[in-house]
Amino acid sequence: MLHIGLVDDHTLFRKGIISLIEMACTQPVQILFEAANGLELQALIGSATAPDIIIMDINMPDMNGFDSVLWLKETYPAVPVLVLTMMDKEEYIIRMLKMGIKGYLSKDVEPKELGEAIHAVSNNGYYYTDFITGKLISTLQQYDEHGRSLSPLNERETEFLRLACSEYTYYEIAALMHLSPKTVDGYRKALFEKLSVKNRVGLALYAVKHDIVKL
Amino acid sequence: MLHIGLVDDHTLFRKGIISLIEMACTQPVQILFEAANGLELQALIGSATAPDIIIMDINMPDMNGFDSVLWLKETYPAVPVLVLTMMDKEEYIIRMLKMGIKGYLSKDVEPKELGEAIHAVSNNGYYYTDFITGKLISTLQQYDEHGRSLSPLNERETEFLRLACSEYTYYEIAALMHLSPKTVDGYRKALFEKLSVKNRVGLALYAVKHDIVKL
DNA sequence: GCGCTATACAGGAAAAACCCTGTTTTTCAT
DNA sequence: ATGAAAAACAGGGTTTTTCCTGTATAGCGC
């Protein structure tokens, strides 16, 4: 018997997945718990035997997939996580892989593949598709010919970018960061170059797109 | 026999819904077709008898829910549409209701409610919950004491806002809109007031937040 | 010590954004 | 048709952003 924990904020999606798993799986499975977010997961996971696999979404209210996996790795490091999400941004996959998830699946797959992924994770310990491999390669290609990383921003730059997504003037941002306005001016210029944008709007949209600021 | 058409870009979600409908429905149902977006819907709907109900998502690639409903109302005006989405923004609901959809359901409901909605639409012709009513009321409250609308942007303002979320200067935006830079200046000022923002970054973030521009 | 790199900082200037006030034109309801 | 509202537009000003070039300092490898 395969014990599954399911973490996704959309009830209909959860129920649909459960229905599919129960119908399609060759192996007998049992849904140990359903959680709408990380907080519910924390409350529910202790009340049963540890699941053989946790299927996890990323975008969830209150406590998202990243924080949930982080907590799981500290508290239940042995429980494998299969991320099932429609977010297919490179950064998300990379970030999740670094956290030690065992598989990453798009919601845009056939039920058959979900079944295969579940069994692969429980039998082999992992399930990575060509899709993931492709994303990883495209990430590697985000380094320029000098081997320098193009996008990873450092602490100060990230802080500046966050503040640039506001109604503060650069002068005010400088004060908030305890820097000279001229230094902030340098940051702006450097980021324009790094992120290939031409003005502050470009910075703001980049930050939103890459979840450096949340809306 | 109840004939259903399903339009949603996520395969797993579609299959899950089908599994749920087939298991839970008291009445015998048949899934006439599955489409991943409006284009697929256009291609598939003619190849079968007209469905008794179409279940439709909003966020879809290539051709979204709005355009799909628009097309349906022109081509198959008699086919009722039940919108099933996770987008619960007032503007979306209002826009869809104006287009004449027969029901609006969040993906965050119990399967039971989906079944009820399907039967209500096919029997009574519509299914509107308290959730919708609440959203409608909160929309009505978006008018100030003078009865003026606070947020609904008109065509030109929306177009301007879209262009403001770019790296064009206001001067260039004026040219693109065939207006004087001074008029565009007026738009900017008016929108700052309307949207309670202080600079162009505020405009851009508002636009993203309200899905006036997509990232 | 000697380069190398990253960070913090300046002067100066041009461009763009921002913010008033006020005029003309278009639209539209009665 | 006509008066009110909305849209388009200007003059002219201040502030902010953007973009140069160039300097000082601190850390690090060898």
Tab-separated table of C-alpha atoms (C1' of nucleotides) in Angstrom:
chain	number	residue	atom	x	y	z
A	1	MET	CA	0.000	0.000	0.000
A	2	LEU	CA	1.340	3.365	-1.102
A	3	HIS	CA	0.593	6.259	1.247
A	4	ILE	CA	0.208	9.660	-0.331
A	5	GLY	CA	-0.050	13.192	1.059
A	6	LEU	CA	-1.506	15.858	-1.194
A	7	VAL	CA	-0.849	19.594	-0.850
A	8	ASP	CA	-2.705	21.908	-3.243
A	9	ASP	CA	-4.951	24.865	-2.596
A	10	HIS	CA	-7.619	24.009	-5.155
A	11	THR	CA	-10.144	21.556	-3.802
A	12	LEU	CA	-11.389	20.515	-7.217
A	13	PHE	CA	-7.873	19.807	-8.384
A	14	ARG	CA	-7.102	17.738	-5.294
A	15	LYS	CA	-10.268	15.713	-5.633
A	16	GLY	CA	-9.619	15.235	-9.312
A	17	ILE	CA	-6.114	13.972	-8.684
A	18	ILE	CA	-7.326	11.609	-6.019
A	19	SER	CA	-9.996	10.274	-8.318
A	20	LEU	CA	-7.437	9.758	-11.054
A	21	ILE	CA	-4.918	8.081	-8.768
A	22	GLU	CA	-7.478	5.720	-7.345
A	23	MET	CA	-8.803	4.794	-10.755
A	24	ALA	CA	-5.591	4.543	-12.687
A	25	CYS	CA	-3.022	3.207	-10.268
A	26	THR	CA	-2.097	-0.424	-10.630
A	27	GLN	CA	-0.786	-0.477	-7.091
A	28	PRO	CA	-3.214	0.033	-4.202
A	29	VAL	CA	-2.857	3.563	-2.826
A	30	GLN	CA	-4.212	5.464	0.115
A	31	ILE	CA	-4.550	9.217	0.456
A	32	LEU	CA	-3.337	9.907	3.964
A	33	PHE	CA	-4.230	13.587	4.028
A	34	GLU	CA	-5.124	16.578	1.891
A	35	ALA	CA	-3.794	20.019	2.720
A	36	ALA	CA	-4.592	23.355	1.077
A	37	ASN	CA	-1.189	24.842	1.987
A	38	GLY	CA	1.925	24.374	4.080
A	39	LEU	CA	0.242	25.280	7.331
A	40	GLU	CA	-2.383	22.601	6.906
A	41	LEU	CA	0.363	20.180	5.961
A	42	GLN	CA	2.183	20.915	9.229
A	43	ALA	CA	-1.011	20.295	11.159
A	44	LEU	CA	-1.950	17.100	9.347
A	45	ILE	CA	1.266	15.232	8.680
A	46	GLY	CA	1.807	14.321	12.318
A	47	SER	CA	-1.622	12.786	12.766
A	48	ALA	CA	-0.916	9.835	10.484
A	49	THR	CA	1.926	7.529	9.596
A	50	ALA	CA	4.520	9.291	7.476
A	51	PRO	CA	3.457	9.264	3.807
A	52	ASP	CA	5.524	7.463	1.193
A	53	ILE	CA	5.303	10.509	-1.040
A	54	ILE	CA	3.999	14.050	-0.843
A	55	ILE	CA	2.561	15.660	-3.950
A	56	MET	CA	3.004	19.408	-3.642
A	57	ASP	CA	1.902	22.524	-5.495
A	58	ILE	CA	3.958	25.742	-5.358
A	59	ASN	CA	1.507	28.623	-5.540
A	60	MET	CA	-0.552	28.415	-2.386
A	61	PRO	CA	-1.858	31.027	0.022
A	62	ASP	CA	-0.488	31.460	3.568
A	63	MET	CA	2.429	29.041	3.122
A	64	ASN	CA	3.720	28.237	-0.340
A	65	GLY	CA	5.495	25.218	-1.748
A	66	PHE	CA	9.006	26.506	-1.148
A	67	ASP	CA	8.475	27.141	2.537
A	68	SER	CA	6.626	23.851	2.827
A	69	VAL	CA	9.479	21.854	1.287
A	70	LEU	CA	11.973	23.756	3.460
A	71	TRP	CA	10.025	22.782	6.546
A	72	LEU	CA	9.626	19.195	5.392
A	73	LYS	CA	13.358	18.832	4.812
A	74	GLU	CA	14.010	19.910	8.375
A	75	THR	CA	11.241	17.966	10.027
A	76	TYR	CA	10.626	14.948	7.812
A	77	PRO	CA	13.808	14.742	5.697
A	78	ALA	CA	13.062	11.195	4.588
A	79	VAL	CA	9.693	11.951	2.967
A	80	PRO	CA	10.110	12.376	-0.802
A	81	VAL	CA	8.351	15.313	-2.421
A	82	LEU	CA	6.949	15.325	-5.941
A	83	VAL	CA	6.246	18.872	-7.062
A	84	LEU	CA	3.160	19.109	-9.253
A	85	THR	CA	2.604	22.624	-10.505
A	86	MET	CA	1.900	24.747	-13.509
A	87	MET	CA	4.861	26.995	-12.721
A	88	ASP	CA	7.575	25.949	-15.094
A	89	LYS	CA	10.038	28.781	-14.634
A	90	GLU	CA	13.641	27.679	-14.556
A	91	GLU	CA	14.299	29.412	-11.259
A	92	TYR	CA	11.487	27.569	-9.555
A	93	ILE	CA	12.662	24.187	-10.743
A	94	ILE	CA	16.258	24.944	-9.805
A	95	ARG	CA	15.266	26.230	-6.406
A	96	MET	CA	13.164	23.156	-5.718
A	97	LEU	CA	15.851	20.787	-6.948
A	98	LYS	CA	18.385	22.460	-4.659
A	99	MET	CA	15.996	21.846	-1.792
A	100	GLY	CA	16.108	18.154	-2.615
A	101	ILE	CA	12.737	17.381	-4.139
A	102	LYS	CA	12.471	14.018	-5.851
A	103	GLY	CA	10.471	14.997	-8.908
A	104	TYR	CA	8.951	17.919	-10.760
A	105	LEU	CA	5.863	17.515	-12.886
A	106	SER	CA	3.748	19.981	-14.841
A	107	LYS	CA	0.007	19.994	-14.372
A	108	ASP	CA	-0.115	19.792	-18.111
A	109	VAL	CA	0.670	16.085	-18.375
A	110	GLU	CA	-1.383	12.969	-18.949
A	111	PRO	CA	-2.624	11.109	-15.874
A	112	LYS	CA	-0.482	8.172	-16.987
A	113	GLU	CA	2.655	10.219	-16.430
A	114	LEU	CA	1.533	11.220	-12.967
A	115	GLY	CA	1.111	7.545	-12.142
A	116	GLU	CA	4.559	6.764	-13.511
A	117	ALA	CA	6.077	9.614	-11.543
A	118	ILE	CA	4.476	8.469	-8.302
A	119	HIS	CA	5.755	4.947	-8.770
A	120	ALA	CA	9.178	6.061	-9.922
A	121	VAL	CA	9.610	8.212	-6.831
A	122	SER	CA	8.455	5.491	-4.484
A	123	ASN	CA	10.511	2.771	-6.196
A	124	ASN	CA	13.598	4.493	-7.543
A	125	GLY	CA	13.572	7.521	-5.299
A	126	TYR	CA	13.289	10.085	-8.064
A	127	TYR	CA	11.517	11.042	-11.286
A	128	TYR	CA	13.091	13.554	-13.629
A	129	THR	CA	11.891	14.019	-17.189
A	130	ASP	CA	13.466	15.437	-20.307
A	131	PHE	CA	11.458	18.540	-19.500
A	132	ILE	CA	13.509	19.129	-16.361
A	133	THR	CA	16.759	18.307	-18.130
A	134	GLY	CA	15.913	20.842	-20.798
A	135	LYS	CA	15.200	23.526	-18.251
A	136	LEU	CA	18.457	22.775	-16.476
A	137	ILE	CA	20.403	23.108	-19.698
A	138	SER	CA	18.764	26.394	-20.551
A	139	THR	CA	19.692	27.611	-17.091
A	140	LEU	CA	23.307	26.635	-17.615
A	141	GLN	CA	23.192	28.650	-20.809
A	142	GLN	CA	22.316	31.721	-18.801
A	143	TYR	CA	26.022	32.218	-18.197
A	144	ASP	CA	27.896	34.333	-20.670
A	145	GLU	CA	31.065	33.421	-22.500
A	146	HIS	CA	33.210	34.614	-19.580
A	147	GLY	CA	31.438	32.175	-17.300
A	148	ARG	CA	29.912	34.997	-15.301
A	149	SER	CA	26.400	34.533	-14.135
A	150	LEU	CA	24.064	36.915	-15.872
A	151	SER	CA	21.180	37.028	-13.522
A	152	PRO	CA	21.950	36.045	-9.921
A	153	LEU	CA	21.756	39.309	-8.068
A	154	ASN	CA	23.642	39.855	-4.855
A	155	GLU	CA	22.099	40.953	-1.583
A	156	ARG	CA	22.442	44.678	-2.031
A	157	GLU	CA	21.260	44.601	-5.615
A	158	THR	CA	18.229	42.571	-4.669
A	159	GLU	CA	17.436	44.962	-1.844
A	160	PHE	CA	17.751	47.877	-4.225
A	161	LEU	CA	15.553	46.172	-6.802
A	162	ARG	CA	12.859	45.618	-4.223
A	163	LEU	CA	12.913	49.282	-3.263
A	164	ALA	CA	12.891	50.331	-6.906
A	165	CYS	CA	9.496	48.618	-7.158
A	166	SER	CA	7.983	51.330	-5.046
A	167	GLU	CA	7.109	54.969	-5.173
A	168	TYR	CA	10.297	56.043	-3.445
A	169	THR	CA	12.634	58.235	-5.446
A	170	TYR	CA	16.169	56.996	-5.884
A	171	TYR	CA	17.171	59.695	-3.434
A	172	GLU	CA	14.886	58.181	-0.803
A	173	ILE	CA	16.053	54.684	-1.640
A	174	ALA	CA	19.636	55.798	-1.027
A	175	ALA	CA	18.651	57.042	2.419
A	176	LEU	CA	16.855	53.773	3.198
A	177	MET	CA	19.907	51.776	2.150
A	178	HIS	CA	22.305	54.130	3.984
A	179	LEU	CA	24.113	54.890	0.764
A	180	SER	CA	24.913	57.970	-1.272
A	181	PRO	CA	22.428	58.742	-4.041
A	182	LYS	CA	25.355	58.443	-6.399
A	183	THR	CA	26.006	54.876	-5.336
A	184	VAL	CA	22.383	54.017	-5.865
A	185	ASP	CA	22.792	55.605	-9.251
A	186	GLY	CA	25.541	53.073	-9.899
A	187	TYR	CA	23.312	50.204	-8.835
A	188	ARG	CA	20.632	51.336	-11.192
A	189	LYS	CA	23.018	51.520	-14.086
A	190	ALA	CA	24.514	48.123	-13.302
A	191	LEU	CA	21.091	46.507	-13.121
A	192	PHE	CA	19.930	48.109	-16.354
A	193	GLU	CA	22.886	46.414	-17.966
A	194	LYS	CA	22.539	43.085	-16.163
A	195	LEU	CA	18.827	42.721	-16.722
A	196	SER	CA	18.777	44.236	-20.198
A	197	VAL	CA	16.195	46.864	-19.328
A	198	LYS	CA	16.124	50.528	-20.131
A	199	ASN	CA	14.266	52.203	-17.308
A	200	ARG	CA	12.761	51.786	-13.878
A	201	VAL	CA	9.606	50.206	-15.220
A	202	GLY	CA	11.783	47.524	-16.754
A	203	LEU	CA	13.355	46.898	-13.363
A	204	ALA	CA	9.981	46.641	-11.670
A	205	LEU	CA	8.573	44.231	-14.233
A	206	TYR	CA	11.708	42.100	-14.052
A	207	ALA	CA	11.358	41.934	-10.294
A	208	VAL	CA	7.731	40.882	-10.530
A	209	LYS	CA	8.422	38.350	-13.240
A	210	HIS	CA	11.169	36.733	-11.189
A	211	ASP	CA	9.300	36.912	-7.911
A	212	ILE	CA	11.785	39.248	-6.304
A	213	VAL	CA	8.791	41.264	-5.266
A	214	LYS	CA	5.350	39.815	-4.691
A	215	LEU	CA	2.206	41.643	-5.701
B	1	MET	CA	-27.718	11.918	-21.229
B	2	LEU	CA	-25.922	15.172	-20.476
B	3	HIS	CA	-23.297	16.195	-23.024
B	4	ILE	CA	-20.362	18.197	-21.748
B	5	GLY	CA	-17.541	20.089	-23.448
B	6	LEU	CA	-14.456	20.853	-21.384
B	7	VAL	CA	-12.008	23.682	-22.090
B	8	ASP	CA	-8.939	23.927	-19.835
B	9	ASP	CA	-5.251	24.000	-20.650
B	10	HIS	CA	-4.105	21.642	-17.913
B	11	THR	CA	-4.435	18.042	-18.942
B	12	LEU	CA	-4.312	16.730	-15.407
B	13	PHE	CA	-7.045	19.093	-14.327
B	14	ARG	CA	-9.265	18.093	-17.265
B	15	LYS	CA	-8.797	14.405	-16.607
B	16	GLY	CA	-9.424	14.934	-12.923
B	17	ILE	CA	-12.657	16.782	-13.572
B	18	ILE	CA	-13.823	14.105	-15.963
B	19	SER	CA	-13.042	11.416	-13.456
B	20	LEU	CA	-14.967	13.315	-10.790
B	21	ILE	CA	-17.952	14.001	-13.007
B	22	GLU	CA	-18.211	10.417	-14.114
B	23	MET	CA	-17.942	9.108	-10.583
B	24	ALA	CA	-20.096	11.600	-8.746
B	25	CYS	CA	-22.858	12.519	-11.144
B	26	THR	CA	-26.216	10.973	-10.502
B	27	GLN	CA	-27.270	11.632	-14.078
B	28	PRO	CA	-25.455	9.840	-16.903
B	29	VAL	CA	-23.016	12.224	-18.585
B	30	GLN	CA	-20.823	12.089	-21.629
B	31	ILE	CA	-17.729	14.174	-22.300
B	32	LEU	CA	-18.115	15.242	-25.921
B	33	PHE	CA	-14.710	16.836	-26.254
B	34	GLU	CA	-11.748	18.239	-24.366
B	35	ALA	CA	-9.969	21.366	-25.560
B	36	ALA	CA	-6.815	22.987	-24.197
B	37	ASN	CA	-7.858	26.459	-25.381
B	38	GLY	CA	-10.298	28.389	-27.545
B	39	LEU	CA	-8.661	27.374	-30.786
B	40	GLU	CA	-9.040	23.697	-30.007
B	41	LEU	CA	-12.622	24.379	-28.969
B	42	GLN	CA	-13.345	25.943	-32.363
B	43	ALA	CA	-11.892	22.932	-34.089
B	44	LEU	CA	-13.683	20.355	-31.954
B	45	ILE	CA	-17.132	21.723	-31.263
B	46	GLY	CA	-18.355	21.222	-34.814
B	47	SER	CA	-17.358	17.586	-34.991
B	48	ALA	CA	-19.979	16.474	-32.486
B	49	THR	CA	-23.529	17.291	-31.502
B	50	ALA	CA	-23.720	20.600	-29.666
B	51	PRO	CA	-22.897	20.078	-25.976
B	52	ASP	CA	-25.497	20.778	-23.298
B	53	ILE	CA	-22.898	22.728	-21.350
B	54	ILE	CA	-19.355	23.927	-21.809
B	55	ILE	CA	-17.067	24.118	-18.803
B	56	MET	CA	-14.456	26.776	-19.462
B	57	ASP	CA	-11.271	28.063	-17.852
B	58	ILE	CA	-10.118	31.665	-18.356
B	59	ASN	CA	-6.330	31.602	-18.342
B	60	MET	CA	-5.332	29.599	-21.375
B	61	PRO	CA	-2.574	30.022	-23.955
B	62	ASP	CA	-3.274	31.029	-27.560
B	63	MET	CA	-6.969	31.805	-27.048
B	64	ASN	CA	-8.264	32.595	-23.586
B	65	GLY	CA	-11.635	32.190	-21.968
B	66	PHE	CA	-12.901	35.669	-22.825
B	67	ASP	CA	-12.235	35.325	-26.518
B	68	SER	CA	-13.618	31.816	-26.450
B	69	VAL	CA	-16.894	32.896	-24.857
B	70	LEU	CA	-17.096	35.825	-27.268
B	71	TRP	CA	-16.755	33.442	-30.171
B	72	LEU	CA	-19.225	30.968	-28.699
B	73	LYS	CA	-21.844	33.690	-28.227
B	74	GLU	CA	-21.577	34.546	-31.905
B	75	THR	CA	-21.399	31.036	-33.267
B	76	TYR	CA	-23.249	28.865	-30.762
B	77	PRO	CA	-25.316	31.360	-28.768
B	78	ALA	CA	-27.544	28.646	-27.331
B	79	VAL	CA	-24.756	26.679	-25.648
B	80	PRO	CA	-24.519	27.599	-21.951
B	81	VAL	CA	-21.074	28.228	-20.529
B	82	LEU	CA	-20.026	27.464	-16.970
B	83	VAL	CA	-16.800	29.260	-16.140
B	84	LEU	CA	-14.563	27.219	-13.860
B	85	THR	CA	-11.440	29.093	-12.901
B	86	MET	CA	-9.204	30.148	-10.068
B	87	MET	CA	-9.400	33.770	-11.133
B	88	ASP	CA	-11.868	35.372	-8.794
B	89	LYS	CA	-11.229	39.018	-9.553
B	90	GLU	CA	-14.347	41.148	-9.760
B	91	GLU	CA	-13.476	42.469	-13.196
B	92	TYR	CA	-13.256	38.962	-14.612
B	93	ILE	CA	-16.565	37.874	-13.203
B	94	ILE	CA	-18.298	41.055	-14.350
B	95	ARG	CA	-16.813	40.778	-17.800
B	96	MET	CA	-17.900	37.174	-18.134
B	97	LEU	CA	-21.385	37.861	-16.800
B	98	LYS	CA	-21.791	40.672	-19.317
B	99	MET	CA	-20.893	38.204	-22.024
B	100	GLY	CA	-23.767	36.056	-20.888
B	101	ILE	CA	-22.193	33.079	-19.179
B	102	LYS	CA	-24.541	30.902	-17.161
B	103	GLY	CA	-22.392	30.235	-14.141
B	104	TYR	CA	-19.085	31.065	-12.490
B	105	LEU	CA	-17.347	28.618	-10.212
B	106	SER	CA	-14.018	28.727	-8.403
B	107	LYS	CA	-11.653	25.785	-8.718
B	108	ASP	CA	-11.581	25.926	-4.971
B	109	VAL	CA	-14.920	24.211	-4.396
B	110	GLU	CA	-15.991	20.709	-3.460
B	111	PRO	CA	-16.773	18.293	-6.298
B	112	LYS	CA	-20.351	18.203	-5.016
B	113	GLU	CA	-20.805	21.866	-5.885
B	114	LEU	CA	-19.469	21.309	-9.381
B	115	GLY	CA	-22.060	18.606	-9.867
B	116	GLU	CA	-24.799	20.897	-8.563
B	117	ALA	CA	-23.641	23.688	-10.850
B	118	ILE	CA	-23.662	21.452	-13.897
B	119	HIS	CA	-27.169	20.243	-13.170
B	120	ALA	CA	-28.433	23.696	-12.265
B	121	VAL	CA	-27.163	25.112	-15.547
B	122	SER	CA	-28.637	22.293	-17.605
B	123	ASN	CA	-31.965	22.324	-15.731
B	124	ASN	CA	-32.538	25.927	-14.679
B	125	GLY	CA	-30.270	27.602	-17.185
B	126	TYR	CA	-27.999	29.254	-14.653
B	127	TYR	CA	-26.001	28.760	-11.464
B	128	TYR	CA	-24.952	31.752	-9.403
B	129	THR	CA	-23.691	31.427	-5.848
B	130	ASP	CA	-23.487	33.827	-2.946
B	131	PHE	CA	-19.848	34.143	-3.920
B	132	ILE	CA	-20.838	35.814	-7.178
B	133	THR	CA	-23.431	37.974	-5.493
B	134	GLY	CA	-20.814	39.127	-3.004
B	135	LYS	CA	-18.403	40.039	-5.762
B	136	LEU	CA	-21.109	41.956	-7.582
B	137	ILE	CA	-21.934	43.952	-4.482
B	138	SER	CA	-18.300	44.789	-3.837
B	139	THR	CA	-18.070	45.947	-7.439
B	140	LEU	CA	-21.068	48.207	-7.001
B	141	GLN	CA	-19.318	49.656	-3.986
B	142	GLN	CA	-16.420	50.662	-6.188
B	143	TYR	CA	-18.390	53.742	-7.157
B	144	ASP	CA	-17.932	56.825	-5.072
B	145	GLU	CA	-20.636	58.984	-3.521
B	146	HIS	CA	-21.040	60.933	-6.739
B	147	GLY	CA	-21.816	57.740	-8.589
B	148	ARG	CA	-18.633	57.978	-10.595
B	149	SER	CA	-16.755	54.830	-11.274
B	150	LEU	CA	-13.472	54.764	-9.434
B	151	SER	CA	-11.518	52.138	-11.222
B	152	PRO	CA	-12.966	51.003	-14.549
B	153	LEU	CA	-10.554	52.388	-17.063
B	154	ASN	CA	-11.744	53.326	-20.503
B	155	GLU	CA	-10.248	52.057	-23.736
B	156	ARG	CA	-7.699	54.796	-24.238
B	157	GLU	CA	-6.585	54.771	-20.630
B	158	THR	CA	-6.150	51.026	-20.742
B	159	GLU	CA	-4.156	51.290	-23.931
B	160	PHE	CA	-1.971	53.949	-22.359
B	161	LEU	CA	-1.482	51.870	-19.243
B	162	ARG	CA	-0.346	48.925	-21.317
B	163	LEU	CA	2.190	51.076	-23.115
B	164	ALA	CA	3.362	52.598	-19.845
B	165	CYS	CA	4.416	49.079	-18.834
B	166	SER	CA	7.196	49.198	-21.360
B	167	GLU	CA	10.444	50.937	-22.001
B	168	TYR	CA	8.898	53.522	-24.258
B	169	THR	CA	9.159	57.106	-23.111
B	170	TYR	CA	5.934	59.015	-22.765
B	171	TYR	CA	6.964	60.873	-25.895
B	172	GLU	CA	7.120	57.603	-27.813
B	173	ILE	CA	3.863	56.428	-26.305
B	174	ALA	CA	2.210	59.615	-27.551
B	175	ALA	CA	3.411	58.852	-31.066
B	176	LEU	CA	2.163	55.261	-30.849
B	177	MET	CA	-1.245	56.460	-29.699
B	178	HIS	CA	-1.335	59.260	-32.281
B	179	LEU	CA	-1.656	61.848	-29.551
B	180	SER	CA	0.282	64.879	-28.432
B	181	PRO	CA	2.811	64.252	-25.660
B	182	LYS	CA	0.842	66.760	-23.643
B	183	THR	CA	-2.304	64.681	-23.845
B	184	VAL	CA	-0.397	61.631	-22.743
B	185	ASP	CA	0.857	63.784	-19.901
B	186	GLY	CA	-2.778	64.328	-18.975
B	187	TYR	CA	-3.473	60.583	-19.056
B	188	ARG	CA	-0.590	59.956	-16.758
B	189	LYS	CA	-1.772	62.519	-14.265
B	190	ALA	CA	-5.346	61.225	-14.385
B	191	LEU	CA	-4.249	57.654	-13.820
B	192	PHE	CA	-1.958	58.605	-10.954
B	193	GLU	CA	-5.034	60.080	-9.332
B	194	LYS	CA	-7.411	57.259	-10.231
B	195	LEU	CA	-5.120	54.456	-9.207
B	196	SER	CA	-3.604	56.219	-6.213
B	197	VAL	CA	-0.052	55.806	-7.382
B	198	LYS	CA	2.774	58.289	-7.480
B	199	ASN	CA	4.934	57.296	-10.423
B	200	ARG	CA	5.236	55.116	-13.455
B	201	VAL	CA	6.373	52.130	-11.455
B	202	GLY	CA	3.102	52.366	-9.562
B	203	LEU	CA	1.224	52.308	-12.852
B	204	ALA	CA	3.126	49.277	-14.067
B	205	LEU	CA	2.584	47.315	-10.884
B	206	TYR	CA	-1.104	48.207	-10.873
B	207	ALA	CA	-1.394	46.955	-14.428
B	208	VAL	CA	0.289	43.681	-13.566
B	209	LYS	CA	-1.763	43.219	-10.430
B	210	HIS	CA	-5.003	43.699	-12.335
B	211	ASP	CA	-3.960	41.646	-15.339
B	212	ILE	CA	-4.069	44.595	-17.696
B	213	VAL	CA	-0.680	43.447	-18.850
B	214	LYS	CA	0.527	39.886	-18.717
B	215	LEU	CA	4.097	39.042	-17.812
C	1	DG	C1'	53.981	44.338	-2.832
C	2	DC	C1'	51.202	44.175	-7.215
C	3	DG	C1'	47.703	43.640	-10.000
C	4	DC	C1'	42.622	42.565	-10.167
C	5	DT	C1'	38.010	43.211	-8.954
C	6	DA	C1'	34.157	44.909	-6.458
C	7	DT	C1'	32.111	48.561	-3.987
C	8	DA	C1'	31.181	53.348	-2.790
C	9	DC	C1'	31.180	57.750	-4.421
C	10	DA	C1'	31.270	62.670	-7.384
C	11	DG	C1'	30.663	66.362	-10.920
C	12	DG	C1'	28.208	67.662	-14.513
C	13	DA	C1'	24.784	67.555	-17.961
C	14	DA	C1'	20.975	66.007	-20.901
C	15	DA	C1'	16.648	63.696	-21.020
C	16	DA	C1'	12.586	62.348	-19.144
C	17	DA	C1'	9.148	62.550	-15.824
C	18	DC	C1'	6.214	65.109	-13.184
C	19	DC	C1'	2.872	68.954	-12.043
C	20	DC	C1'	0.605	73.122	-12.365
C	21	DT	C1'	-2.957	76.257	-14.995
C	22	DG	C1'	-5.639	77.183	-18.824
C	23	DT	C1'	-7.738	76.721	-23.982
C	24	DT	C1'	-9.953	74.306	-27.724
C	25	DT	C1'	-12.509	70.538	-29.548
C	26	DT	C1'	-15.540	66.590	-29.328
C	27	DT	C1'	-19.204	64.062	-27.384
C	28	DC	C1'	-23.488	63.468	-25.725
C	29	DA	C1'	-27.792	63.807	-23.201
C	30	DT	C1'	-31.971	66.471	-22.885
D	1	DA	C1'	-29.515	72.949	-30.381
D	2	DT	C1'	-27.247	73.776	-26.641
D	3	DG	C1'	-25.002	73.368	-22.329
D	4	DA	C1'	-22.148	70.294	-19.594
D	5	DA	C1'	-18.748	66.926	-19.450
D	6	DA	C1'	-14.911	64.547	-21.383
D	7	DA	C1'	-10.956	64.417	-24.336
D	8	DA	C1'	-7.068	66.629	-26.547
D	9	DC	C1'	-3.744	69.900	-26.174
D	10	DA	C1'	-0.093	73.877	-24.574
D	11	DG	C1'	3.013	76.833	-21.941
D	12	DG	C1'	6.178	76.730	-18.691
D	13	DG	C1'	8.064	75.268	-14.590
D	14	DT	C1'	10.442	71.807	-11.050
D	15	DT	C1'	12.105	67.371	-9.916
D	16	DT	C1'	13.837	63.003	-11.011
D	17	DT	C1'	15.979	59.941	-13.824
D	18	DT	C1'	19.410	58.657	-16.760
D	19	DC	C1'	24.110	58.595	-18.500
D	20	DC	C1'	28.707	60.017	-19.007
D	21	DT	C1'	33.679	59.924	-17.001
D	22	DG	C1'	36.593	59.519	-13.220
D	23	DT	C1'	38.449	58.719	-8.186
D	24	DA	C1'	39.181	56.310	-3.520
D	25	DT	C1'	39.134	52.270	-0.837
D	26	DA	C1'	38.937	47.485	0.605
D	27	DG	C1'	39.613	42.548	-0.201
D	28	DC	C1'	41.961	38.776	-2.452
D	29	DG	C1'	45.204	35.768	-5.044
D	30	DC	C1'	49.966	34.972	-5.989
